[in-house]
């Protein structure tokens, strides 16, 4: 046979790059290149994608389930593993009730087909309110602000990078992260192109990042103070009569917003933000004057105490400058698999509340910041069992050291994860998903955030050995175990398919209205596995779909796979506010009462501003990926290190030199890190990357252990959250520094 070439989407980050893989006879990946024929990524590849083969063949990747015997894990067969899950979940539910079982869903689940298609079935089958995910350590504020403004927490406008003439970017560093909540392969190239066509890029960040260095202008900002800056920009637009709302008849709350912003003149916020008043005014004027502009905020603006206010004000600026839903502005992607005819219920939060801290449910979830409370606090409804799916909260959650201890006390834990790591070492059963090349790929979550409408399906390149379940099978079998029925996972897919088709045929606006569900069901058979049939169904009901034959030229999974193996470009983003809006008023809520009420906290903070001497923020590295790529030798070389960056003048004052050890203390804990003085970090700010701390006993990641680093979340605080979204606060954590000479 010899080597063969195959194509697929990189599953590692949000950029959706196409890959060209070379595989040998045995199915091992021997080479990775960018797929030149992918219409979206056009051959772009980053260092992480380039090592997908190494990751795929990592000897530490689990091939079989593990079951815990005392403190150690042993290999087990799939039947034994699933039977243990069924038995132990049943035992906990019978003894303590359904809320005693919690689910934690981690980041890679947003990059898989299995996660979006099957994880909710597990939660439903359990009937638990204890759902947690990495979303409350990430983008939940954006869901909440979009939910309040547009009615749908998934209606997130993205910057129309390829057509904008002016980009104001806060708390994002796409030169390291490759972009987030804005899927754009070769994000750096797209930024350069803005400048090349005469546009302007402005970056707001407490560090002079690689992205800031590429931009026309970089504004240093004190961590956690973006809401003041954004309010002052809004203030200036009103005060100087620069607001040019284009969607006048579609917007509510303009006067309320103007009244709210009155108190935030640039002069009032200059000291707290560190941004001079004249710069704020100029920034507002330039934003208003630009013919096509977009404001974009990312993780730096979400993981702070004012996360929801920031996320809201970013889109307020897009509306006020006339740039929402317009080419070159901030636009709503139209993913091929999401039906547009479905009417959604207007967004609300707090339909139920958490037991210990009385926190509102948001998007059906509780904050990961309260997971340890719910495990540790005695009483009815206490969490006794946990299912983790592709997550490493023992490193990623705020005050992770506490959560790590809490996990050790669970009656039962099962993890769907390819590694025995800091989190899964606590699991009684570990169920490993197959290798990436054995896994189908379609970006259900991320194509809804892409800067062009785009679809690509990657079938598995290497077949699974007999009896080896796919990740979809694993999740479906957990769902069945949770429901107490056991049996054939196919029954779950059949149920979801028949429910969806029945609903679709009953909806007047759907392309299959009035048709016979049974006839449609048969048409899915040719798509392949049940997972593929479900994808086929979604595509055919979607905005570019064939409507089950209604539009013979439309999209099906088979067509996507056979006619577009390198992916299908569905064009630039299109104005579609009408399709998206589902507020009760039918308008964009520019000043939602919930957000307006939270502005009181800004006033309080402005009055009480006595900044701590040092605050901690995070950072990302191009060759890292949260906690789980540190086992790839090629990625943990060179500059990808877990150092404490601090301002060079601060370091000199403290007598700290490069390479010295510094102790970092906070309310919750303490850690020791190696100092890296630099003038890229502003005075009073220190920065540590997250996802490190691989020195725990009982893990099986040999390379990561040699590059252990320290866990920044030993000093972040689970009691500090953004109240509207429950999101964790990772940026702006007050810390003290103590030099420890080595
Ligand atoms: N290489 C790599 N890529 C990744 C990841 C990774 O770990 N490594 N993780 C992926 C994930 S899960 C996500 S969510 C995305 C995130 O994608 P990005 O949001 O682009 O992530 P970061 O690179 O952390 O950039 C955040 C920036 O916010 C700045 N910042 C910190 N505090 C503040 C503040 O208070 N205000 C402002 N304005 N800025 C602040 C930081 O200095 C940092 O430069 O990246 C994804 N891509
Ligand atoms: N201090 C601080 N903390 C942070 C952040 C920060 O900026 N600063 N960022 C936060 C953000 S944005 C995020 S998204 C979270 C991430 O938090 P988590 O999602 O909890 O953590 P990850 O490190 O992404 O863990 C991924 C896990 O999934 C497993 N995995 C990899 N591939 C697969 C797969 O195909 N299937 C399955 N089932 N599992 C797989 C890995 O082995 C690993 O155990 O961290 C948050 N924590
Ligand atoms: S940018 Fe992201 S999607 Fe593209 S190759 Fe790198 S890790 Fe993969
Ligand atoms: Mo994230």
Tab-separated table of N, CA and C in Angstrom, residues 130 310 364 375 469 526 538 599 693 703:
chain	number	residue	atom	x	y	z
A	130	UNK	N	-27.232	19.857	38.311
A	130	UNK	CA	-25.812	20.142	38.524
A	130	UNK	C	-24.995	19.971	37.247
A	310	UNK	N	-18.814	44.240	30.152
A	310	UNK	CA	-17.891	44.404	29.020
A	310	UNK	C	-18.486	43.833	27.734
A	364	UNK	N	-28.728	27.059	31.745
A	364	UNK	CA	-28.887	25.706	32.291
A	364	UNK	C	-27.715	25.231	33.121
A	375	UNK	N	-19.834	20.057	46.104
A	375	UNK	CA	-19.318	18.721	46.439
A	375	UNK	C	-19.030	18.621	47.933
A	469	UNK	N	-15.542	1.550	20.927
A	469	UNK	CA	-16.568	2.570	20.713
A	469	UNK	C	-15.988	3.925	20.292
A	526	UNK	N	-28.510	6.757	3.667
A	526	UNK	CA	-27.282	6.710	2.871
A	526	UNK	C	-26.125	7.522	3.467
A	538	UNK	N	-29.321	17.625	10.066
A	538	UNK	CA	-29.152	19.034	10.432
A	538	UNK	C	-28.826	19.877	9.202
A	599	UNK	N	-24.659	48.322	36.524
A	599	UNK	CA	-23.787	49.499	36.416
A	599	UNK	C	-23.551	50.130	37.796
A	693	UNK	N	1.190	22.762	36.028
A	693	UNK	CA	1.100	22.136	37.347
A	693	UNK	C	0.941	20.630	37.201
A	703	UNK	N	5.826	13.413	29.538
A	703	UNK	CA	6.495	14.620	29.044
A	703	UNK	C	6.044	15.837	29.856
